[in-house]
Amino acid sequence: VFDADSLEAPGVEGFNAFAFRVAQARPTPTQLYMPMGMHPLQAPFFDGYLMYENFGAVPAKMGFPPEATAKLPWRLDMAFLAPARSAEEIAAARASLPPGTTIFGTICRMEKVSEIFMATMARVLEQAPEAGLLIAGPNDNGRVPGFFEARGLGARVRVLGSVDPHPFHHVIDVFADTFPFYGGLAPVEAMAKGVPALHLEGEDITGEHGLRDPALHASNPDQYAALALRLATDRAFLEERRAVARQIATEKADIAATTSTILGTARKLSSRPGR
């Protein structure tokens, strides 16, 4: 934060050894810390903490003083969320899809593809015989095909390794976010192309509500399956959620609003009583 030509309050972003040494020397009256996806850290030489909304209740549980802690909206650049991809790349992604008129897709690290997630999606495929499922991402996926083959669903499920997710967002119908460990940016990238994202938070993992469509937020696997079935069978509902998905992603890409919010929050923290 700058006041004319003088530095009023520096913000340390993530863990940086040099920045921490400078902060320890207290060169400015007010010093703020913003953990960019890193483990939240408290230190006596920080006067305020700027936490992104995806941290949820973590700061409070870790004992961060509420009067010195502020949540910031997780703002992103649309060029990052929805980079251009060629017609050829999109056609190649389409050719990799399983058969189906409604394609559910999840692109994530394979560790997030849990047994309960696969069991829930198997229920959806059994009750929506025209639907298909794409699962793609890095690391060992050997257990995934067998799970669906054992249930007679192997022909309707395509399992791929690491892929560029952006072409696939143009050809899938619904992003089926994993649970209990859900995605961070991955669903928002899909939403930026107008792909609705199903979401179910784990019991002890919260904080993504502002980045998701509340109409597609399930509280348990049964509700998750019910929402998936409705998206697969109710075209009007699917189109409605497409528009909302794109709107939410666009709102999260307002860089001017991000800057304004950060500056306002920093000034509010630095002017609170006792400072």
XYZ file of N, CA and C in Angstrom:
825
model
N 0.856 -1.173 0.000
C 0.000 0.000 0.000
C 0.892 1.222 0.000
N 0.650 2.183 -0.895
C 1.495 3.355 -1.013
C 0.727 4.621 -0.663
N 1.372 5.505 0.045
C 0.837 6.822 0.352
C 1.803 7.834 -0.245
N 1.406 8.424 -1.372
C 2.310 9.312 -2.130
C 3.557 8.518 -2.495
N 4.722 8.964 -2.050
C 5.962 8.266 -2.402
C 6.496 7.410 -1.266
N 5.776 7.295 -0.188
C 6.285 6.527 0.947
C 5.555 5.194 1.059
N 6.265 4.176 1.488
C 5.695 2.851 1.682
C 4.980 2.826 3.019
N 3.694 2.541 2.971
C 2.872 2.553 4.184
C 2.760 1.172 4.811
N 2.510 0.155 3.976
C 2.315 -1.193 4.505
C 2.680 -2.223 3.456
N 3.754 -2.969 3.645
C 4.073 -4.035 2.682
C 3.248 -5.276 2.959
N 2.983 -6.054 1.923
C 2.285 -7.321 2.097
C 3.174 -8.457 1.671
N 3.413 -9.398 2.570
C 4.217 -10.571 2.241
C 3.296 -11.616 1.636
N 3.648 -12.115 0.446
C 2.805 -13.036 -0.306
C 3.443 -14.415 -0.315
N 2.850 -15.339 0.423
C 3.426 -16.665 0.494
C 4.706 -16.629 1.323
N 5.408 -17.750 1.390
C 6.627 -17.795 2.211
C 7.826 -17.370 1.375
N 8.454 -16.293 1.803
C 9.649 -15.784 1.141
C 10.637 -15.392 2.234
N 11.772 -16.068 2.290
C 12.722 -15.866 3.388
C 13.211 -14.424 3.472
N 13.549 -13.819 2.332
C 14.053 -12.446 2.344
C 12.986 -11.485 2.852
N 11.732 -11.670 2.362
C 10.643 -10.786 2.787
C 10.387 -10.927 4.281
N 10.527 -12.128 4.803
C 10.312 -12.322 6.232
C 11.396 -11.621 7.040
N 12.633 -11.643 6.565
C 13.712 -10.956 7.284
C 13.473 -9.453 7.300
N 13.005 -8.941 6.164
C 12.691 -7.508 6.108
C 11.566 -7.183 7.079
N 10.507 -8.032 7.089
C 9.376 -7.784 7.975
C 9.787 -7.830 9.441
N 10.724 -8.707 9.782
C 11.197 -8.798 11.160
C 11.840 -7.491 11.623
N 12.453 -6.762 10.702
C 13.106 -5.493 11.034
C 12.108 -4.345 11.164
N 10.842 -4.579 10.803
C 9.766 -3.589 10.890
C 10.133 -2.257 10.242
N 10.293 -2.230 8.932
C 10.613 -0.970 8.257
C 9.405 -0.056 8.080
N 8.188 -0.593 8.292
C 6.969 0.206 8.101
C 6.043 0.049 9.296
N 5.124 0.981 9.478
C 4.225 0.926 10.640
C 3.288 -0.281 10.635
N 2.824 -0.667 9.445
C 1.858 -1.764 9.348
C 2.369 -2.818 8.375
N 2.290 -4.079 8.769
C 2.766 -5.162 7.910
C 1.714 -6.263 7.842
N 1.449 -6.720 6.618
C 0.384 -7.682 6.379
C 0.940 -8.963 5.765
N 0.255 -10.065 6.041
C 0.664 -11.351 5.476
C -0.499 -11.970 4.714
N -0.212 -12.446 3.497
C -1.218 -13.096 2.667
C -0.675 -14.453 2.211
N -1.153 -15.560 2.777
C -0.659 -16.879 2.364
C -1.304 -17.317 1.050
N -0.533 -17.316 -0.007
C -1.064 -17.661 -1.328
C -1.118 -19.174 -1.496
N -2.093 -19.811 -0.853
C -2.214 -21.256 -0.941
C -1.246 -21.985 -0.030
N -0.380 -21.213 0.652
C 0.566 -21.831 1.574
C -0.100 -22.011 2.936
N 0.571 -22.728 3.814
C 0.055 -22.923 5.158
C -0.009 -21.572 5.869
N -1.172 -21.184 6.422
C -1.259 -19.904 7.135
C -0.220 -19.830 8.254
N 0.414 -18.683 8.393
C 1.493 -18.524 9.356
C 1.281 -17.250 10.155
N 1.394 -17.341 11.463
C 1.322 -16.163 12.311
C 2.725 -15.771 12.756
N 2.924 -14.477 12.936
C 4.202 -13.967 13.419
C 3.956 -12.635 14.117
N 4.710 -12.325 15.157
C 4.476 -11.090 15.919
C 4.734 -9.822 15.115
N 5.480 -9.919 14.022
C 5.764 -8.723 13.226
C 4.749 -8.504 12.112
N 3.662 -9.290 12.096
C 2.556 -9.039 11.169
C 1.390 -8.444 11.954
N 0.844 -7.356 11.439
C -0.249 -6.658 12.104
C -1.618 -7.059 11.567
N -1.642 -7.682 10.406
C -2.899 -8.091 9.817
C -2.696 -9.255 8.873
N -3.770 -10.002 8.612
C -3.710 -11.180 7.759
C -4.815 -11.095 6.710
N -4.435 -11.255 5.447
C -5.372 -11.237 4.330
C -5.535 -12.666 3.833
N -6.665 -13.269 4.110
C -6.901 -14.671 3.780
C -7.873 -14.802 2.620
N -7.515 -15.578 1.616
C -8.451 -15.817 0.521
C -9.616 -16.658 1.006
N -10.773 -16.473 0.372
C -12.007 -17.092 0.848
C -11.964 -18.612 0.846
N -11.118 -19.213 0.014
C -11.072 -20.667 -0.028
C -10.436 -21.273 1.224
N -9.865 -20.436 2.107
C -9.347 -20.962 3.370
C -10.480 -21.280 4.337
N -11.671 -20.753 4.052
C -12.822 -21.060 4.886
C -12.587 -20.720 6.344
N -12.868 -21.700 7.214
C -12.765 -21.477 8.661
C -11.382 -21.792 9.210
N -10.433 -22.120 8.346
C -9.097 -22.516 8.812
C -8.440 -21.446 9.680
N -8.411 -20.159 9.276
C -7.755 -19.156 10.122
C -8.314 -19.110 11.541
N -9.645 -19.164 11.670
C -10.253 -19.122 13.004
C -9.852 -20.349 13.820
N -9.855 -21.525 13.180
C -9.488 -22.748 13.889
C -8.032 -22.730 14.340
N -7.187 -21.999 13.592
C -5.766 -21.938 13.936
C -5.457 -20.800 14.906
N -6.500 -20.089 15.330
C -6.294 -19.065 16.333
C -5.921 -17.695 15.818
N -6.118 -17.434 14.521
C -5.829 -16.100 14.003
C -6.803 -15.104 14.627
N -6.309 -13.964 15.098
C -7.204 -12.996 15.735
C -8.224 -12.454 14.745
N -9.520 -12.619 15.009
C -10.529 -12.187 14.042
C -10.494 -10.701 13.741
N -10.121 -9.886 14.718
C -10.081 -8.445 14.491
C -8.941 -8.032 13.558
N -7.981 -8.926 13.351
C -6.841 -8.607 12.480
C -6.831 -9.457 11.215
N -7.918 -10.190 10.977
C -7.977 -11.101 9.840
C -9.131 -10.716 8.920
N -8.841 -10.641 7.645
C -9.879 -10.293 6.667
C -9.840 -11.295 5.524
N -11.031 -11.622 5.018
C -11.122 -12.528 3.878
C -11.217 -11.740 2.585
N -10.512 -12.211 1.580
C -10.534 -11.573 0.266
C -11.173 -12.503 -0.744
N -11.914 -11.957 -1.702
C -12.448 -12.812 -2.775
C -11.309 -13.336 -3.633
N -11.435 -14.578 -4.067
C -10.397 -15.205 -4.881
C -10.605 -14.765 -6.317
N -9.960 -13.685 -6.699
C -10.122 -13.135 -8.037
C -9.100 -13.747 -8.991
N -9.510 -13.961 -10.226
C -8.666 -14.634 -11.205
C -8.753 -13.925 -12.549
N -7.832 -14.219 -13.419
C -7.806 -13.624 -14.747
C -8.517 -14.567 -15.722
N -9.477 -14.036 -16.486
C -10.225 -14.886 -17.415
C -9.320 -15.498 -18.482
N -8.242 -14.799 -18.842
C -7.306 -15.370 -19.811
C -6.629 -16.618 -19.245
N -6.541 -16.688 -17.917
C -5.972 -17.862 -17.256
C -7.028 -18.963 -17.131
N -8.267 -18.565 -16.828
C -9.325 -19.554 -16.640
C -9.807 -20.162 -17.950
N -9.815 -19.358 -19.005
C -10.354 -19.829 -20.288
C -9.444 -19.436 -21.443
N -8.228 -19.983 -21.497
C -7.331 -19.662 -22.604
C -7.853 -20.238 -23.923
N -7.516 -19.585 -25.002
C -7.999 -20.028 -26.317
C -7.424 -21.393 -26.670
N -8.248 -22.222 -27.286
C -7.816 -23.506 -27.807
C -8.369 -23.647 -29.224
N -7.610 -24.296 -30.095
C -7.985 -24.388 -31.508
C -9.137 -25.356 -31.720
N -9.786 -25.229 -32.854
C -10.866 -26.155 -33.207
C -10.345 -27.579 -33.291
N -9.095 -27.737 -33.739
C -8.506 -29.077 -33.843
C -8.310 -29.691 -32.458
N -7.856 -28.887 -31.507
C -7.660 -29.397 -30.148
C -8.996 -29.797 -29.522
N -10.019 -28.998 -29.762
C -11.337 -29.306 -29.209
C -11.911 -30.558 -29.861
N -11.702 -30.706 -31.180
C -12.185 -31.897 -31.884
C -11.481 -33.147 -31.362
N -10.184 -33.047 -31.067
C -9.445 -34.189 -30.532
C -9.959 -34.571 -29.155
N -10.296 -33.572 -28.351
C -10.866 -33.855 -27.029
C -12.210 -34.547 -27.169
N -13.028 -34.068 -28.093
C -14.348 -34.681 -28.315
C -14.203 -36.139 -28.736
N -13.198 -36.433 -29.558
C -12.990 -37.804 -30.018
C -12.558 -38.731 -28.889
N -12.060 -38.161 -27.782
C -11.610 -38.969 -26.649
C -12.705 -39.265 -25.643
N -13.884 -38.698 -25.846
C -14.962 -38.856 -24.875
C -15.602 -40.241 -24.959
N -16.196 -40.685 -23.865
C -16.984 -41.915 -23.911
C -18.306 -41.626 -24.611
N -19.056 -42.654 -24.990
C -20.375 -42.408 -25.594
C -21.331 -41.835 -24.557
N -22.310 -41.075 -25.037
C -23.312 -40.523 -24.128
C -23.820 -39.185 -24.608
N -25.052 -38.866 -24.274
C -25.620 -37.576 -24.653
C -25.391 -36.527 -23.583
N -25.150 -36.954 -22.351
C -24.701 -36.053 -21.280
C -23.397 -36.617 -20.744
N -22.335 -35.834 -20.870
C -21.022 -36.304 -20.444
C -20.610 -35.591 -19.167
N -20.434 -36.379 -18.123
C -19.851 -35.864 -16.881
C -18.336 -36.002 -17.009
N -17.610 -35.028 -16.499
C -16.160 -35.097 -16.573
C -15.507 -34.549 -15.332
N -14.436 -35.180 -14.915
C -13.622 -34.627 -13.842
C -12.165 -34.752 -14.246
N -11.419 -33.676 -14.073
C -10.000 -33.639 -14.426
C -9.257 -33.194 -13.178
N -8.479 -34.120 -12.602
C -7.855 -33.857 -11.310
C -6.740 -34.867 -11.086
N -6.015 -34.689 -9.994
C -5.060 -35.711 -9.587
C -5.822 -36.970 -9.181
N -5.307 -38.123 -9.580
C -6.037 -39.370 -9.362
C -6.272 -39.678 -7.887
N -5.450 -39.117 -7.000
C -5.656 -39.356 -5.577
C -7.012 -38.827 -5.102
N -7.569 -37.855 -5.829
C -8.851 -37.273 -5.435
C -10.053 -38.127 -5.876
N -9.815 -39.085 -6.752
C -10.907 -39.934 -7.240
C -11.146 -41.028 -6.201
N -11.959 -40.719 -5.218
C -12.180 -41.608 -4.085
C -13.180 -42.717 -4.415
N -13.224 -43.717 -3.556
C -14.177 -44.813 -3.719
C -15.611 -44.296 -3.647
N -15.887 -43.393 -2.706
C -17.254 -42.892 -2.565
C -17.652 -42.043 -3.769
N -16.709 -41.311 -4.327
C -17.006 -40.538 -5.537
C -17.338 -41.481 -6.694
N -16.507 -42.512 -6.897
C -16.755 -43.447 -7.997
C -18.073 -44.193 -7.799
N -18.371 -44.577 -6.554
C -19.621 -45.289 -6.286
C -20.824 -44.400 -6.589
N -20.708 -43.125 -6.258
C -21.809 -42.191 -6.533
C -21.999 -42.001 -8.026
N -20.910 -41.841 -8.762
C -21.018 -41.669 -10.210
C -21.516 -42.946 -10.875
N -21.181 -44.118 -10.315
C -21.703 -45.370 -10.858
C -23.220 -45.401 -10.712
N -23.732 -44.938 -9.580
C -25.187 -44.859 -9.381
C -25.828 -43.942 -10.415
N -25.167 -42.820 -10.695
C -25.696 -41.871 -11.673
C -25.762 -42.522 -13.051
N -24.703 -43.223 -13.451
C -24.679 -43.867 -14.764
C -25.733 -44.972 -14.866
N -25.948 -45.676 -13.774
C -26.960 -46.740 -13.787
C -28.366 -46.167 -13.960
N -28.605 -44.995 -13.388
C -29.936 -44.396 -13.459
C -30.108 -43.460 -14.654
N -29.010 -43.116 -15.311
C -29.061 -42.273 -16.511
C -28.333 -43.021 -17.624
N -29.003 -43.965 -18.279
C -28.338 -44.848 -19.243
C -27.772 -44.149 -20.464
N -28.138 -42.886 -20.701
C -27.589 -42.160 -21.845
C -26.352 -41.350 -21.480
N -25.961 -41.352 -20.219
C -24.843 -40.520 -19.760
C -23.519 -41.268 -19.852
N -22.431 -40.496 -19.942
C -21.087 -41.046 -19.936
C -20.226 -40.301 -18.940
N -19.060 -40.849 -18.622
C -18.183 -40.253 -17.617
C -16.740 -40.255 -18.107
N -16.106 -39.096 -18.031
C -14.681 -38.951 -18.325
C -13.945 -38.664 -17.033
N -12.883 -39.407 -16.768
C -12.002 -39.141 -15.630
C -10.590 -39.036 -16.176
N -9.940 -37.905 -15.944
C -8.592 -37.700 -16.490
C -7.741 -36.964 -15.478
N -6.443 -37.194 -15.560
C -5.531 -36.482 -14.679
C -4.265 -37.266 -14.420
N -3.296 -36.627 -13.780
C -1.998 -37.265 -13.537
C -2.016 -38.291 -12.417
N -0.961 -39.103 -12.393
C -0.690 -40.121 -11.380
C -1.451 -41.421 -11.677
N -1.317 -42.385 -10.799
C -1.776 -43.754 -11.063
C -3.301 -43.841 -11.100
N -3.834 -44.225 -12.255
C -5.287 -44.370 -12.391
C -5.700 -45.828 -12.579
N -4.799 -46.760 -12.277
C -5.044 -48.169 -12.560
C -6.277 -48.747 -11.901
N -6.652 -48.259 -10.720
C -7.807 -48.821 -10.007
C -9.137 -48.332 -10.569
N -9.116 -47.219 -11.329
C -10.372 -46.589 -11.742
C -11.130 -47.403 -12.789
N -10.499 -47.826 -13.893
C -11.271 -48.594 -14.887
C -11.890 -49.848 -14.313
N -11.143 -50.569 -13.478
C -11.641 -51.808 -12.904
C -12.870 -51.603 -12.044
N -12.933 -50.486 -11.355
C -14.083 -50.193 -10.501
C -15.362 -50.162 -11.331
N -15.316 -49.481 -12.466
C -16.515 -49.353 -13.297
C -16.771 -50.610 -14.132
N -15.706 -51.290 -14.559
C -15.885 -52.533 -15.311
C -16.576 -53.585 -14.460
N -16.234 -53.637 -13.172
C -16.849 -54.615 -12.273
C -18.350 -54.382 -12.123
N -18.808 -53.194 -12.458
C -20.223 -52.853 -12.355
C -20.904 -52.810 -13.721
N -20.197 -53.289 -14.732
C -20.761 -53.335 -16.078
C -20.873 -51.981 -16.746
N -20.066 -51.017 -16.307
C -20.152 -49.658 -16.829
C -18.894 -49.237 -17.580
N -17.979 -50.170 -17.783
C -16.687 -49.832 -18.384
C -16.789 -49.161 -19.745
N -17.761 -49.557 -20.563
C -17.887 -49.004 -21.912
C -18.332 -47.555 -21.898
N -18.888 -47.103 -20.789
C -19.405 -45.732 -20.717
C -18.503 -44.809 -19.911
N -17.327 -45.325 -19.530
C -16.376 -44.531 -18.756
C -15.045 -44.508 -19.492
N -14.499 -43.334 -19.702
C -13.192 -43.183 -20.339
C -12.219 -42.629 -19.308
N -11.093 -43.319 -19.126
C -10.085 -42.896 -18.158
C -8.815 -42.529 -18.915
N -8.384 -41.292 -18.757
C -7.194 -40.786 -19.433
C -6.162 -40.338 -18.409
N -4.941 -40.195 -18.859
C -3.887 -39.662 -17.996
C -3.904 -38.139 -18.007
N -2.721 -37.535 -17.899
C -2.625 -36.075 -17.888
C -3.091 -35.515 -19.231
N -3.944 -34.521 -19.185
C -4.461 -33.887 -20.397
C -4.474 -32.372 -20.189
N -4.534 -31.649 -21.282
C -4.808 -30.215 -21.223
C -6.304 -30.093 -20.955
N -6.720 -29.575 -19.805
C -8.154 -29.592 -19.480
C -8.992 -28.648 -20.338
N -8.386 -27.596 -20.870
C -9.180 -26.547 -21.507
C -9.960 -27.009 -22.743
N -9.412 -27.809 -23.639
C -10.242 -28.301 -24.748
C -11.406 -29.165 -24.269
N -11.184 -29.942 -23.203
C -12.235 -30.834 -22.712
C -13.405 -30.060 -22.113
N -13.141 -28.883 -21.574
C -14.239 -28.091 -21.013
C -15.244 -27.682 -22.085
N -14.802 -27.640 -23.331
C -15.699 -27.255 -24.424
C -16.580 -28.416 -24.895
N -16.289 -29.626 -24.415
C -17.027 -30.788 -24.945
C -17.742 -31.607 -23.872
N -17.441 -31.366 -22.590
C -18.194 -32.065 -21.543
C -19.408 -31.225 -21.164
N -20.386 -31.843 -20.533
C -21.615 -31.144 -20.152
C -21.617 -30.695 -18.700
N -21.026 -31.509 -17.821
C -21.029 -31.212 -16.390
C -19.664 -31.561 -15.814
N -19.105 -30.673 -14.994
C -17.878 -30.988 -14.270
C -18.285 -31.634 -12.950
N -17.959 -32.908 -12.799
C -18.302 -33.649 -11.584
C -17.120 -33.555 -10.624
N -17.155 -32.583 -9.734
C -16.043 -32.378 -8.812
C -15.960 -33.538 -7.833
N -14.749 -33.923 -7.503
C -14.523 -35.051 -6.602
C -14.859 -34.668 -5.158
N -15.031 -35.669 -4.337
C -15.230 -35.470 -2.899
C -14.764 -36.731 -2.176
N -14.348 -36.645 -0.928
C -14.392 -35.476 -0.058
C -13.342 -34.414 -0.355
N -12.324 -34.759 -1.146
C -11.321 -33.761 -1.517
C -11.702 -33.161 -2.863
N -12.212 -31.951 -2.831
C -12.709 -31.322 -4.039
C -11.601 -30.537 -4.727
N -11.894 -30.051 -5.919
C -10.922 -29.280 -6.680
C -10.852 -27.836 -6.220
N -9.770 -27.174 -6.582
C -9.618 -25.761 -6.279
C -9.978 -24.925 -7.492
N -9.003 -24.756 -8.382
C -9.229 -23.987 -9.601
C -9.891 -24.806 -10.695
N -9.712 -26.108 -10.688
C -10.184 -26.937 -11.800
C -11.668 -26.729 -12.111
N -12.569 -26.754 -11.122
C -13.978 -26.525 -11.452
C -14.236 -25.111 -11.976
N -13.495 -24.121 -11.448
C -13.706 -22.737 -11.885
C -13.267 -22.571 -13.338
N -12.206 -23.271 -13.738
C -11.781 -23.239 -15.136
C -12.877 -23.777 -16.042
N -13.542 -24.838 -15.598
C -14.649 -25.382 -16.386
C -15.823 -24.411 -16.409
N -16.130 -23.806 -15.275
C -17.244 -22.866 -15.185
C -17.029 -21.661 -16.090
N -15.772 -21.276 -16.284
C -15.475 -20.129 -17.142
C -15.886 -20.380 -18.585
N -16.016 -21.653 -18.971
C -16.498 -21.991 -20.314
C -17.996 -22.322 -20.305
N -18.654 -22.105 -19.180
C -20.081 -22.376 -19.108
C -20.418 -23.805 -18.747
N -19.508 -24.510 -18.081
C -19.766 -25.897 -17.668
C -20.165 -25.897 -16.191
N -21.377 -26.328 -15.842
C -21.779 -26.377 -14.431
C -20.882 -27.339 -13.659
N -20.611 -27.011 -12.401
C -19.737 -27.841 -11.572
C -20.484 -28.306 -10.328
N -20.647 -29.617 -10.202
C -21.212 -30.201 -8.992
C -20.187 -30.109 -7.872
N -20.669 -29.920 -6.643
C -19.742 -29.687 -5.538
C -20.279 -30.305 -4.256
N -19.403 -31.022 -3.546
C -19.742 -31.573 -2.240
C -18.522 -31.404 -1.348
N -18.675 -30.667 -0.265
C -17.546 -30.441 0.640
C -17.406 -31.590 1.624
N -16.162 -31.878 1.996
C -15.921 -32.838 3.053
C -16.282 -32.225 4.397
N -16.460 -33.071 5.399
C -16.908 -32.599 6.716
C -15.963 -31.567 7.309
N -14.666 -31.770 7.156
C -13.692 -30.864 7.755
C -12.999 -29.983 6.718
N -13.534 -29.937 5.505
C -12.915 -29.138 4.440
C -13.983 -28.209 3.895
N -13.870 -26.946 4.191
C -14.888 -25.995 3.766
C -14.243 -24.749 3.191
N -15.068 -23.931 2.512
C -14.570 -22.632 2.112
C -14.700 -22.286 0.656
N -15.317 -23.149 -0.161
C -15.374 -22.875 -1.596
C -16.726 -22.298 -2.045
N -17.622 -21.990 -1.147
C -18.970 -21.585 -1.542
C -18.979 -20.402 -2.500
N -18.097 -19.438 -2.272
C -18.084 -18.267 -3.125
C -17.585 -18.531 -4.530
N -17.016 -19.707 -4.747
C -16.484 -20.067 -6.056
C -17.367 -21.086 -6.774
N -18.549 -21.369 -6.244
C -19.395 -22.415 -6.797
C -20.837 -21.918 -6.952
N -21.595 -22.649 -7.742
C -23.012 -22.384 -7.909
C -23.743 -22.987 -6.710
N -24.407 -22.171 -5.868
C -25.071 -22.732 -4.683
C -26.160 -23.737 -5.022
N -26.739 -23.644 -6.213
C -27.786 -24.595 -6.605
C -27.220 -25.982 -6.877
N -25.901 -26.086 -7.040
C -25.260 -27.373 -7.320
C -24.354 -27.807 -6.171
N -24.612 -27.273 -4.997
C -23.828 -27.621 -3.807
C -24.566 -28.700 -3.035
N -24.043 -29.907 -3.042
C -24.669 -31.033 -2.346
C -24.141 -31.139 -0.927
N -24.981 -31.651 -0.035
C -24.564 -31.828 1.352
C -24.197 -33.272 1.668
N -24.498 -34.198 0.736
C -24.158 -35.611 0.938
C -24.154 -36.303 -0.429
N -23.618 -37.515 -0.510
C -23.549 -38.203 -1.805
C -24.906 -38.430 -2.463
N -25.948 -38.694 -1.664
C -27.276 -38.898 -2.250
C -27.749 -37.627 -2.967
N -27.541 -36.486 -2.347
C -27.957 -35.234 -2.974
C -27.093 -34.943 -4.195
N -25.809 -35.282 -4.113
C -24.910 -35.116 -5.254
C -25.429 -35.923 -6.443
N -25.802 -37.179 -6.191
C -26.316 -38.035 -7.261
C -27.624 -37.491 -7.826
N -28.483 -36.969 -6.952
C -29.758 -36.422 -7.407
C -29.551 -35.201 -8.301
N -28.615 -34.336 -7.929
C -28.321 -33.163 -8.754
C -27.725 -33.579 -10.095
N -26.846 -34.593 -10.066
C -26.254 -35.078 -11.312
C -27.333 -35.626 -12.237
N -28.271 -36.384 -11.679
C -29.356 -36.944 -12.487
C -30.241 -35.852 -13.068
N -30.477 -34.812 -12.290
C -31.311 -33.731 -12.808
C -30.604 -33.018 -13.968
N -29.300 -32.808 -13.835
C -28.545 -32.182 -14.920
C -28.546 -33.057 -16.170
N -28.593 -34.373 -15.973
C -28.562 -35.299 -17.101
C -29.913 -35.436 -17.786
N -30.982 -35.114 -17.068
C -32.324 -35.368 -17.617
C -33.164 -34.111 -17.830
N -32.785 -33.020 -17.214
C -33.555 -31.773 -17.315
C -32.728 -30.751 -18.090
N -32.968 -30.659 -19.405
C -32.151 -29.798 -20.262
C -32.274 -28.324 -19.883
N -33.473 -27.914 -19.495
C -33.666 -26.509 -19.117
C -32.836 -26.169 -17.883
N -32.810 -27.093 -16.915
C -32.008 -26.877 -15.705
C -30.524 -26.811 -16.045
N -30.076 -27.695 -16.938
C -28.678 -27.697 -17.361
C -28.300 -26.362 -18.008
N -29.133 -25.868 -18.903
C -28.833 -24.606 -19.575
C -28.845 -23.438 -18.597
N -29.731 -23.486 -17.646
C -29.798 -22.444 -16.615
C -28.515 -22.403 -15.805
N -28.028 -23.569 -15.412
C -26.801 -23.639 -14.606
C -25.571 -23.292 -15.441
N -25.619 -23.521 -16.753
C -24.509 -23.101 -17.629
C -24.313 -21.588 -17.532
N -25.407 -20.857 -17.636
C -25.324 -19.396 -17.596
C -24.797 -18.914 -16.250
N -25.261 -19.541 -15.175
C -24.814 -19.152 -13.838
C -23.330 -19.463 -13.653
N -22.883 -20.608 -14.158
C -21.466 -20.982 -14.040
C -20.568 -19.935 -14.677
N -20.913 -19.530 -15.879
C -20.105 -18.528 -16.577
C -20.124 -17.193 -15.830
N -21.272 -16.830 -15.284
C -21.398 -15.569 -14.558
C -20.508 -15.556 -13.316
N -20.517 -16.654 -12.555
C -19.699 -16.734 -11.346
C -18.225 -16.624 -11.687
N -17.781 -17.345 -12.713
C -16.371 -17.296 -13.112
C -15.987 -15.893 -13.570
N -16.869 -15.235 -14.300
C -16.580 -13.883 -14.776
C -16.439 -12.913 -13.611
N -17.322 -13.045 -12.627
C -17.240 -12.175 -11.454
C -15.933 -12.387 -10.702
N -15.431 -13.620 -10.714
C -14.184 -13.915 -10.013
C -12.955 -13.457 -10.787
N -13.167 -12.925 -11.971
C -12.040 -12.482 -12.793
C -11.996 -10.960 -12.923
N -12.617 -10.268 -11.989
C -12.627 -8.803 -12.001
C -11.397 -8.301 -11.255
N -10.301 -8.062 -11.996
C -9.038 -7.686 -11.372
C -9.133 -6.328 -10.692
N -9.881 -5.387 -11.278
C -10.032 -4.068 -10.668
C -10.714 -4.191 -9.304
N -11.722 -5.060 -9.234
C -12.408 -5.259 -7.957
C -11.470 -5.901 -6.943
N -10.609 -6.794 -7.395
C -9.637 -7.420 -6.502
C -8.739 -6.370 -5.877
N -8.174 -5.516 -6.722
C -7.249 -4.490 -6.250
C -7.927 -3.567 -5.248
N -9.136 -3.149 -5.571
C -9.880 -2.258 -4.681
C -10.145 -2.921 -3.336
N -10.527 -4.206 -3.376
C -10.825 -4.925 -2.140
C -9.583 -5.085 -1.274
N -8.455 -5.426 -1.896
C -7.213 -5.614 -1.138
C -6.769 -4.306 -0.495
N -6.804 -3.204 -1.257
C -6.391 -1.920 -0.708
C -7.309 -1.485 0.434
N -8.611 -1.637 0.222
C -9.557 -1.238 1.266
C -9.393 -2.065 2.522
N -9.179 -3.378 2.340
C -9.017 -4.262 3.486
C -7.729 -3.948 4.234
N -6.644 -3.708 3.500
C -5.365 -3.394 4.133
C -5.465 -2.118 4.949
N -6.126 -1.120 4.402
C -6.252 0.153 5.125
C -7.141 -0.002 6.359
N -8.170 -0.831 6.235
C -9.054 -1.055 7.373
C -8.300 -1.759 8.504
N -7.492 -2.760 8.160
C -6.722 -3.467 9.184
C -5.718 -2.552 9.835
N -5.073 -1.700 9.032
C -4.024 -0.846 9.580
C -4.567 0.291 10.412
N -5.862 0.608 10.294
C -6.432 1.715 11.045
C -7.318 1.258 12.185
N -7.349 -0.057 12.460
C -8.214 -0.554 13.514
C -7.721 -0.072 14.877
N -8.595 -0.006 15.865
C -8.201 0.434 17.219
C -7.033 -0.392 17.752
N -6.111 0.291 18.389
C -4.938 -0.395 18.932
C -3.754 -0.379 18.014
N -3.970 0.056 16.747
C -2.853 0.150 15.827
C -2.202 1.513 15.941
